[in-house]
Amino acid sequence: MHELSIAVAVVEQVEEAVRDQGRAVASLTLRIGELAGVVPEALDFAFALATEGTVLAGARLLIDTVEGRGRCEGCGREAPTGMPPVLWCTGCGATLTLLGGRELEIVRVVLADGPPGAESAEDGPRPAVAGLPTRDEEAGHVPHR
Amino acid sequence: MCRTVDLHQAVLARNDENALALRGYLGDRGTVAVNLLSSPGSGKTALLEQLLARAVAAGVPAAAVTADLATENDATRLARSGAPVRQILTDGLCHLEAGMLRRRLEGWMPEGTRLLFVENVGNLVCPASYDLGETLRIALASVTEGEDKPVKYPTAFGLAQLVVITKTDIADAVGFDREAFLRGVEQVNPGVPVLETSARTGVGVDALLAHVLRAADGEEAHVPVLAREHERYLDSHDHGDGTGPHVHDGDHGHGDGRGPSSGGRGRHDDVPGAAPVPAETGGNAP
C-alpha cells in the first residue's frame, strides 16, 4: 500500500507549488502509466486521507491512465505491451523499447476561486473519476488573448 | 476565473533526488549498494548470511542493513557473519525510501565499506518504485513461490538487474517448473541474468558474490527494458523551457462545476503556450 506514500508525496509537491496562491485546490490531474506499479483505486482511497486538512482537501482527483507501449528494435513494430507486459516483440523476438507506461506524474492543478475552506461544503465529496480525459485538446491550444 | 498550474513533476521526484544524492554519498566512500527485493519468506536473509560470511572470509569489507516492519531478528541473524549489520524498522511502512536509508547510514556505515547490502522490506510491490541509490538491484524468488511470480509482479522483476532463484535444493521436491519461471522472467525483463542458489547447500552463492563484485568493479549491469529512458513527453504538448510549474489564468465559465472538463464539453482556456507566468515555488523544479 505504497499508494499512501505516493499520495503524501503528491500532496507535498502540490502544496509547495501553490503555496503563494492563497487558494484551495479544486482538482488535480495525475498521469499514471499502467506499468508504474500504482493502483489507481488504492491511490484514490489514499488521496482522500492524505489531503485531509490541506489545501487539497475536497479536491477532485483526475487520473489519466497511460497504456504501456513498446517499439520493436528489430522490426520497428509498435504495439501495446499488455499487462503483465510482454517486453519482447511477438513478431520477430527482439527486445522492445518502452515508449510509455511508466509515467507517474503530477500534470496540473486547477485552483478554486476562494481560499482553502471557503467552499468545502459547496457540493459535497467529489469522487475521483479514473481514466477520463481531462483536457480539451483543441481548446487547450487556442492562443489565449 | 479559474487558474491552472501546470506542474509536470514526477511524483517520486523527491525520492529520485535523494537517491541521486545517496549514490554520490556512497560513491565518495567507495561503497556500492545492492538492493535486495523479494516477497516475505523467500530466503533473502539466509542467502545474505552466506553472502556476508563469504565476503568477510574473502577480505571484502561488506555491511548490511535490513529493513522490516518489526523485530530485530534479521539483524541478529546477519550479524553472525561478522559483518557490521544494522536493522531498520520502518514502523509499518512497506518499503524503504532513499532519504530514510541515508539517515540510517550516516554516522553508522563503517569507513571503507565496499559492499553495502540493503535487504528491503519483504514485499514485491512497493519497494519496486523506490530507487535507493543502488548500483545493483536484485529480485529474488524461491522455488516454493510458484513459477508465475515474475509475471504477477512485473515491476519488481521487470526492474531487476539480476534475478536470483533461492532454495533450489528443494526444487524437485516442490515440483518447481524452471522453464516456466524463466519464460516469465524473459517476458517482463528480456536479457536479465538469472542465478540459481541454495543457502542450505551453498550452491550459487560464490557465483552471486562474484556477480556483485563485478558490478562493484564497474562492469556494466543489465539495463531492463522497464528502466530504459524513453521520450517521456513525446506525445504531450511542449511546455517550453520546462522549468518548474507555471501558472496561467483562464476566464472560462464553469457554471456546471469547476476544474478540467470531465464532461469534455466545457471550454477550457488554460492555454499552456500563452505567456506562462512562472510561479515562485521555492525551487522544486528539476
mmCIF file of N, CA, C and O in Angstrom, chain A residues 35-102:
data_model
loop_
_atom_site.group_PDB
_atom_site.id
_atom_site.type_symbol
_atom_site.label_atom_id
_atom_site.label_comp_id
_atom_site.label_asym_id
_atom_site.label_seq_id
_atom_site.Cartn_x
_atom_site.Cartn_y
_atom_site.Cartn_z
ATOM 1 N N LEU A 35 2.258 0.524 -16.204
ATOM 2 C CA LEU A 35 3.420 -0.241 -15.742
ATOM 3 C C LEU A 35 4.149 0.478 -14.605
ATOM 4 O O LEU A 35 5.291 0.173 -14.283
ATOM 5 N N ALA A 36 3.496 1.472 -14.009
ATOM 6 C CA ALA A 36 4.155 2.253 -12.954
ATOM 7 C C ALA A 36 4.083 1.562 -11.599
ATOM 8 O O ALA A 36 4.728 2.010 -10.648
ATOM 9 N N GLY A 37 3.314 0.505 -11.499
ATOM 10 C CA GLY A 37 3.216 -0.186 -10.220
ATOM 11 C C GLY A 37 2.337 0.527 -9.220
ATOM 12 O O GLY A 37 2.515 0.367 -8.014
ATOM 13 N N VAL A 38 1.403 1.324 -9.706
ATOM 14 C CA VAL A 38 0.498 2.043 -8.817
ATOM 15 C C VAL A 38 -0.937 1.666 -9.184
ATOM 16 O O VAL A 38 -1.297 1.638 -10.360
ATOM 17 N N VAL A 39 -1.736 1.388 -8.165
ATOM 18 C CA VAL A 39 -3.130 1.009 -8.401
ATOM 19 C C VAL A 39 -4.007 2.250 -8.233
ATOM 20 O O VAL A 39 -4.096 2.795 -7.136
ATOM 21 N N PRO A 40 -4.626 2.724 -9.319
ATOM 22 C CA PRO A 40 -5.414 3.956 -9.217
ATOM 23 C C PRO A 40 -6.477 3.932 -8.122
ATOM 24 O O PRO A 40 -6.653 4.934 -7.414
ATOM 25 N N GLU A 41 -7.159 2.802 -7.956
ATOM 26 C CA GLU A 41 -8.208 2.737 -6.930
ATOM 27 C C GLU A 41 -7.614 2.932 -5.536
ATOM 28 O O GLU A 41 -8.189 3.623 -4.692
ATOM 29 N N ALA A 42 -6.461 2.312 -5.303
ATOM 30 C CA ALA A 42 -5.811 2.448 -3.996
ATOM 31 C C ALA A 42 -5.324 3.881 -3.794
ATOM 32 O O ALA A 42 -5.398 4.432 -2.698
ATOM 33 N N LEU A 43 -4.863 4.487 -4.868
ATOM 34 C CA LEU A 43 -4.384 5.867 -4.776
ATOM 35 C C LEU A 43 -5.546 6.813 -4.484
ATOM 36 O O LEU A 43 -5.419 7.759 -3.695
ATOM 37 N N ASP A 44 -6.675 6.543 -5.085
ATOM 38 C CA ASP A 44 -7.877 7.340 -4.868
ATOM 39 C C ASP A 44 -8.266 7.317 -3.389
ATOM 40 O O ASP A 44 -8.541 8.346 -2.771
ATOM 41 N N PHE A 45 -8.229 6.134 -2.824
ATOM 42 C CA PHE A 45 -8.550 5.967 -1.407
ATOM 43 C C PHE A 45 -7.539 6.722 -0.541
ATOM 44 O O PHE A 45 -7.893 7.479 0.372
ATOM 45 N N ALA A 46 -6.248 6.545 -0.865
ATOM 46 C CA ALA A 46 -5.193 7.184 -0.072
ATOM 47 C C ALA A 46 -5.232 8.700 -0.215
ATOM 48 O O ALA A 46 -4.919 9.435 0.726
ATOM 49 N N PHE A 47 -5.633 9.157 -1.387
ATOM 50 C CA PHE A 47 -5.670 10.598 -1.660
ATOM 51 C C PHE A 47 -6.603 11.306 -0.684
ATOM 52 O O PHE A 47 -6.292 12.378 -0.156
ATOM 53 N N ALA A 48 -7.755 10.696 -0.428
ATOM 54 C CA ALA A 48 -8.725 11.302 0.498
ATOM 55 C C ALA A 48 -8.115 11.456 1.888
ATOM 56 O O ALA A 48 -8.314 12.472 2.563
ATOM 57 N N LEU A 49 -7.337 10.459 2.303
ATOM 58 C CA LEU A 49 -6.700 10.528 3.620
ATOM 59 C C LEU A 49 -5.581 11.563 3.635
ATOM 60 O O LEU A 49 -5.455 12.364 4.562
ATOM 61 N N ALA A 50 -4.771 11.554 2.584
ATOM 62 C CA ALA A 50 -3.571 12.399 2.562
ATOM 63 C C ALA A 50 -3.901 13.882 2.416
ATOM 64 O O ALA A 50 -3.114 14.738 2.803
ATOM 65 N N THR A 51 -5.074 14.188 1.851
ATOM 66 C CA THR A 51 -5.398 15.591 1.608
ATOM 67 C C THR A 51 -6.117 16.242 2.781
ATOM 68 O O THR A 51 -6.251 17.458 2.819
ATOM 69 N N GLU A 52 -6.550 15.430 3.705
ATOM 70 C CA GLU A 52 -7.301 15.962 4.848
ATOM 71 C C GLU A 52 -6.528 17.080 5.550
ATOM 72 O O GLU A 52 -5.353 16.925 5.864
ATOM 73 N N GLY A 53 -7.187 18.205 5.751
ATOM 74 C CA GLY A 53 -6.554 19.312 6.461
ATOM 75 C C GLY A 53 -5.533 20.080 5.642
ATOM 76 O O GLY A 53 -4.797 20.910 6.175
ATOM 77 N N THR A 54 -5.456 19.818 4.341
ATOM 78 C CA THR A 54 -4.507 20.547 3.487
ATOM 79 C C THR A 54 -5.290 21.401 2.483
ATOM 80 O O THR A 54 -6.522 21.320 2.425
ATOM 81 N N VAL A 55 -4.584 22.186 1.676
ATOM 82 C CA VAL A 55 -5.276 22.979 0.653
ATOM 83 C C VAL A 55 -5.900 22.086 -0.415
ATOM 84 O O VAL A 55 -6.664 22.561 -1.244
ATOM 85 N N LEU A 56 -5.569 20.816 -0.374
ATOM 86 C CA LEU A 56 -6.153 19.896 -1.362
ATOM 87 C C LEU A 56 -7.409 19.207 -0.838
ATOM 88 O O LEU A 56 -8.008 18.395 -1.556
ATOM 89 N N ALA A 57 -7.806 19.514 0.395
ATOM 90 C CA ALA A 57 -8.971 18.846 0.973
ATOM 91 C C ALA A 57 -10.182 19.033 0.056
ATOM 92 O O ALA A 57 -10.497 20.141 -0.359
ATOM 93 N N GLY A 58 -10.822 17.964 -0.291
ATOM 94 C CA GLY A 58 -12.006 18.022 -1.141
ATOM 95 C C GLY A 58 -11.708 18.146 -2.617
ATOM 96 O O GLY A 58 -12.620 18.189 -3.439
ATOM 97 N N ALA A 59 -10.440 18.225 -2.968
ATOM 98 C CA ALA A 59 -10.097 18.377 -4.388
ATOM 99 C C ALA A 59 -10.446 17.109 -5.153
ATOM 100 O O ALA A 59 -10.419 16.005 -4.618
ATOM 101 N N ARG A 60 -10.784 17.308 -6.403
ATOM 102 C CA ARG A 60 -11.096 16.187 -7.260
ATOM 103 C C ARG A 60 -9.813 15.586 -7.806
ATOM 104 O O ARG A 60 -8.938 16.331 -8.251
ATOM 105 N N LEU A 61 -9.707 14.288 -7.760
ATOM 106 C CA LEU A 61 -8.524 13.617 -8.315
ATOM 107 C C LEU A 61 -8.876 13.055 -9.680
ATOM 108 O O LEU A 61 -9.785 12.246 -9.816
ATOM 109 N N LEU A 62 -8.160 13.522 -10.680
ATOM 110 C CA LEU A 62 -8.385 13.031 -12.042
ATOM 111 C C LEU A 62 -7.156 12.248 -12.462
ATOM 112 O O LEU A 62 -6.034 12.729 -12.313
ATOM 113 N N ILE A 63 -7.384 11.060 -12.960
ATOM 114 C CA ILE A 63 -6.246 10.216 -13.327
ATOM 115 C C ILE A 63 -6.290 9.901 -14.817
ATOM 116 O O ILE A 63 -7.265 9.350 -15.318
ATOM 117 N N ASP A 64 -5.232 10.300 -15.505
ATOM 118 C CA ASP A 64 -5.053 9.910 -16.905
ATOM 119 C C ASP A 64 -4.241 8.623 -16.912
ATOM 120 O O ASP A 64 -3.091 8.626 -16.483
ATOM 121 N N THR A 65 -4.836 7.559 -17.375
ATOM 122 C CA THR A 65 -4.092 6.303 -17.426
ATOM 123 C C THR A 65 -3.361 6.208 -18.758
ATOM 124 O O THR A 65 -3.929 6.503 -19.808
ATOM 125 N N VAL A 66 -2.092 5.849 -18.694
ATOM 126 C CA VAL A 66 -1.296 5.743 -19.909
ATOM 127 C C VAL A 66 -1.008 4.273 -20.187
ATOM 128 O O VAL A 66 -0.494 3.561 -19.332
ATOM 129 N N GLU A 67 -1.342 3.874 -21.372
ATOM 130 C CA GLU A 67 -1.138 2.486 -21.774
ATOM 131 C C GLU A 67 0.359 2.183 -21.927
ATOM 132 O O GLU A 67 1.124 3.045 -22.374
ATOM 133 N N GLY A 68 0.755 0.970 -21.566
ATOM 134 C CA GLY A 68 2.125 0.547 -21.838
ATOM 135 C C GLY A 68 2.286 0.295 -23.330
ATOM 136 O O GLY A 68 1.496 -0.433 -23.922
ATOM 137 N N ARG A 69 3.281 0.914 -23.932
ATOM 138 C CA ARG A 69 3.519 0.715 -25.373
ATOM 139 C C ARG A 69 4.996 0.504 -25.631
ATOM 140 O O ARG A 69 5.848 1.109 -24.974
ATOM 141 N N GLY A 70 5.271 -0.334 -26.578
ATOM 142 C CA GLY A 70 6.664 -0.584 -26.914
ATOM 143 C C GLY A 70 6.892 -0.570 -28.411
ATOM 144 O O GLY A 70 5.957 -0.745 -29.198
ATOM 145 N N ARG A 71 8.158 -0.315 -28.778
ATOM 146 C CA ARG A 71 8.546 -0.376 -30.190
ATOM 147 C C ARG A 71 9.660 -1.406 -30.319
ATOM 148 O O ARG A 71 10.621 -1.398 -29.551
ATOM 149 N N CYS A 72 9.497 -2.245 -31.304
ATOM 150 C CA CYS A 72 10.485 -3.297 -31.503
ATOM 151 C C CYS A 72 11.766 -2.712 -32.093
ATOM 152 O O CYS A 72 11.726 -1.965 -33.072
ATOM 153 N N GLU A 73 12.893 -3.088 -31.491
ATOM 154 C CA GLU A 73 14.177 -2.602 -32.004
ATOM 155 C C GLU A 73 14.586 -3.345 -33.271
ATOM 156 O O GLU A 73 15.471 -2.904 -33.986
ATOM 157 N N GLY A 74 13.936 -4.479 -33.502
ATOM 158 C CA GLY A 74 14.254 -5.247 -34.700
ATOM 159 C C GLY A 74 13.445 -4.814 -35.908
ATOM 160 O O GLY A 74 13.979 -4.301 -36.883
ATOM 161 N N CYS A 75 12.117 -4.978 -35.803
ATOM 162 C CA CYS A 75 11.277 -4.734 -36.977
ATOM 163 C C CYS A 75 10.521 -3.411 -36.922
ATOM 164 O O CYS A 75 9.812 -3.063 -37.864
ATOM 165 N N GLY A 76 10.653 -2.686 -35.819
ATOM 166 C CA GLY A 76 10.051 -1.359 -35.744
ATOM 167 C C GLY A 76 8.572 -1.353 -35.419
ATOM 168 O O GLY A 76 7.950 -0.287 -35.330
ATOM 169 N N ARG A 77 8.008 -2.525 -35.195
ATOM 170 C CA ARG A 77 6.577 -2.606 -34.901
ATOM 171 C C ARG A 77 6.270 -1.952 -33.555
ATOM 172 O O ARG A 77 6.980 -2.161 -32.573
ATOM 173 N N GLU A 78 5.195 -1.177 -33.524
ATOM 174 C CA GLU A 78 4.749 -0.572 -32.269
ATOM 175 C C GLU A 78 3.468 -1.228 -31.818
ATOM 176 O O GLU A 78 2.567 -1.442 -32.626
ATOM 177 N N ALA A 79 3.383 -1.538 -30.529
ATOM 178 C CA ALA A 79 2.182 -2.208 -30.034
ATOM 179 C C ALA A 79 2.071 -2.029 -28.530
ATOM 180 O O ALA A 79 3.061 -1.750 -27.853
ATOM 181 N N PRO A 80 0.847 -2.193 -28.005
ATOM 182 C CA PRO A 80 0.700 -2.188 -26.544
ATOM 183 C C PRO A 80 1.468 -3.364 -25.946
ATOM 184 O O PRO A 80 1.565 -4.429 -26.561
ATOM 185 N N THR A 81 2.001 -3.148 -24.742
ATOM 186 C CA THR A 81 2.769 -4.212 -24.097
ATOM 187 C C THR A 81 1.870 -5.227 -23.423
ATOM 188 O O THR A 81 2.280 -6.338 -23.134
ATOM 189 N N GLY A 82 0.625 -4.808 -23.126
ATOM 190 C CA GLY A 82 -0.269 -5.660 -22.356
ATOM 191 C C GLY A 82 0.101 -5.612 -20.889
ATOM 192 O O GLY A 82 1.078 -4.968 -20.491
ATOM 193 N N MET A 83 -0.701 -6.287 -20.075
ATOM 194 C CA MET A 83 -0.436 -6.307 -18.638
ATOM 195 C C MET A 83 -0.824 -7.667 -18.087
ATOM 196 O O MET A 83 -2.004 -8.013 -18.121
ATOM 197 N N PRO A 84 0.102 -8.482 -17.581
ATOM 198 C CA PRO A 84 1.532 -8.166 -17.454
ATOM 199 C C PRO A 84 2.188 -7.958 -18.814
ATOM 200 O O PRO A 84 1.769 -8.573 -19.803
ATOM 201 N N PRO A 85 3.193 -7.117 -18.859
ATOM 202 C CA PRO A 85 3.762 -6.747 -20.152
ATOM 203 C C PRO A 85 4.571 -7.868 -20.788
ATOM 204 O O PRO A 85 5.197 -8.659 -20.098
ATOM 205 N N VAL A 86 4.532 -7.913 -22.097
ATOM 206 C CA VAL A 86 5.443 -8.758 -22.865
ATOM 207 C C VAL A 86 6.427 -7.788 -23.498
ATOM 208 O O VAL A 86 6.044 -6.984 -24.353
ATOM 209 N N LEU A 87 7.687 -7.837 -23.051
ATOM 210 C CA LEU A 87 8.627 -6.793 -23.437
ATOM 211 C C LEU A 87 9.608 -7.237 -24.520
ATOM 212 O O LEU A 87 10.649 -6.647 -24.714
ATOM 213 N N TRP A 88 9.229 -8.291 -25.227
ATOM 214 C CA TRP A 88 9.937 -8.636 -26.454
ATOM 215 C C TRP A 88 8.910 -8.704 -27.562
ATOM 216 O O TRP A 88 7.713 -8.847 -27.305
ATOM 217 N N CYS A 89 9.356 -8.563 -28.776
ATOM 218 C CA CYS A 89 8.444 -8.457 -29.916
ATOM 219 C C CYS A 89 7.840 -9.828 -30.225
ATOM 220 O O CYS A 89 8.569 -10.804 -30.441
ATOM 221 N N THR A 90 6.523 -9.887 -30.244
ATOM 222 C CA THR A 90 5.880 -11.161 -30.556
ATOM 223 C C THR A 90 5.991 -11.474 -32.054
ATOM 224 O O THR A 90 5.746 -12.595 -32.476
ATOM 225 N N GLY A 91 6.379 -10.452 -32.841
ATOM 226 C CA GLY A 91 6.569 -10.677 -34.265
ATOM 227 C C GLY A 91 7.932 -11.275 -34.582
ATOM 228 O O GLY A 91 8.036 -12.342 -35.193
ATOM 229 N N CYS A 92 9.008 -10.608 -34.116
ATOM 230 C CA CYS A 92 10.352 -11.055 -34.501
ATOM 231 C C CYS A 92 11.223 -11.485 -33.327
ATOM 232 O O CYS A 92 12.329 -11.994 -33.542
ATOM 233 N N GLY A 93 10.757 -11.295 -32.096
ATOM 234 C CA GLY A 93 11.501 -11.800 -30.948
ATOM 235 C C GLY A 93 12.538 -10.846 -30.381
ATOM 236 O O GLY A 93 13.151 -11.137 -29.351
ATOM 237 N N ALA A 94 12.737 -9.689 -31.007
ATOM 238 C CA ALA A 94 13.728 -8.732 -30.484
ATOM 239 C C ALA A 94 13.173 -8.017 -29.243
ATOM 240 O O ALA A 94 11.967 -8.040 -28.988
ATOM 241 N N THR A 95 14.077 -7.400 -28.515
ATOM 242 C CA THR A 95 13.675 -6.670 -27.314
ATOM 243 C C THR A 95 13.002 -5.353 -27.690
ATOM 244 O O THR A 95 13.353 -4.722 -28.675
ATOM 245 N N LEU A 96 12.017 -4.967 -26.871
ATOM 246 C CA LEU A 96 11.303 -3.727 -27.145
ATOM 247 C C LEU A 96 11.982 -2.525 -26.498
ATOM 248 O O LEU A 96 12.724 -2.661 -25.526
ATOM 249 N N THR A 97 11.688 -1.365 -27.051
ATOM 250 C CA THR A 97 11.975 -0.110 -26.369
ATOM 251 C C THR A 97 10.639 0.389 -25.839
ATOM 252 O O THR A 97 9.649 0.407 -26.568
ATOM 253 N N LEU A 98 10.616 0.767 -24.596
ATOM 254 C CA LEU A 98 9.367 1.207 -23.998
ATOM 255 C C LEU A 98 9.079 2.647 -24.407
ATOM 256 O O LEU A 98 9.922 3.526 -24.267
ATOM 257 N N LEU A 99 7.895 2.883 -24.930
ATOM 258 C CA LEU A 99 7.521 4.239 -25.344
ATOM 259 C C LEU A 99 6.678 4.939 -24.292
ATOM 260 O O LEU A 99 6.597 6.161 -24.244
ATOM 261 N N GLY A 100 6.017 4.176 -23.464
ATOM 262 C CA GLY A 100 5.172 4.775 -22.442
ATOM 263 C C GLY A 100 4.639 3.698 -21.529
ATOM 264 O O GLY A 100 4.728 2.507 -21.825
ATOM 265 N N GLY A 101 4.124 4.142 -20.387
ATOM 266 C CA GLY A 101 3.526 3.194 -19.462
ATOM 267 C C GLY A 101 4.137 3.250 -18.070
ATOM 268 O O GLY A 101 3.621 2.649 -17.148
ATOM 269 N N ARG A 102 5.264 3.972 -17.933
ATOM 270 C CA ARG A 102 5.907 4.070 -16.626
ATOM 271 C C ARG A 102 5.646 5.431 -15.968
ATOM 272 O O ARG A 102 6.240 5.753 -14.941
#
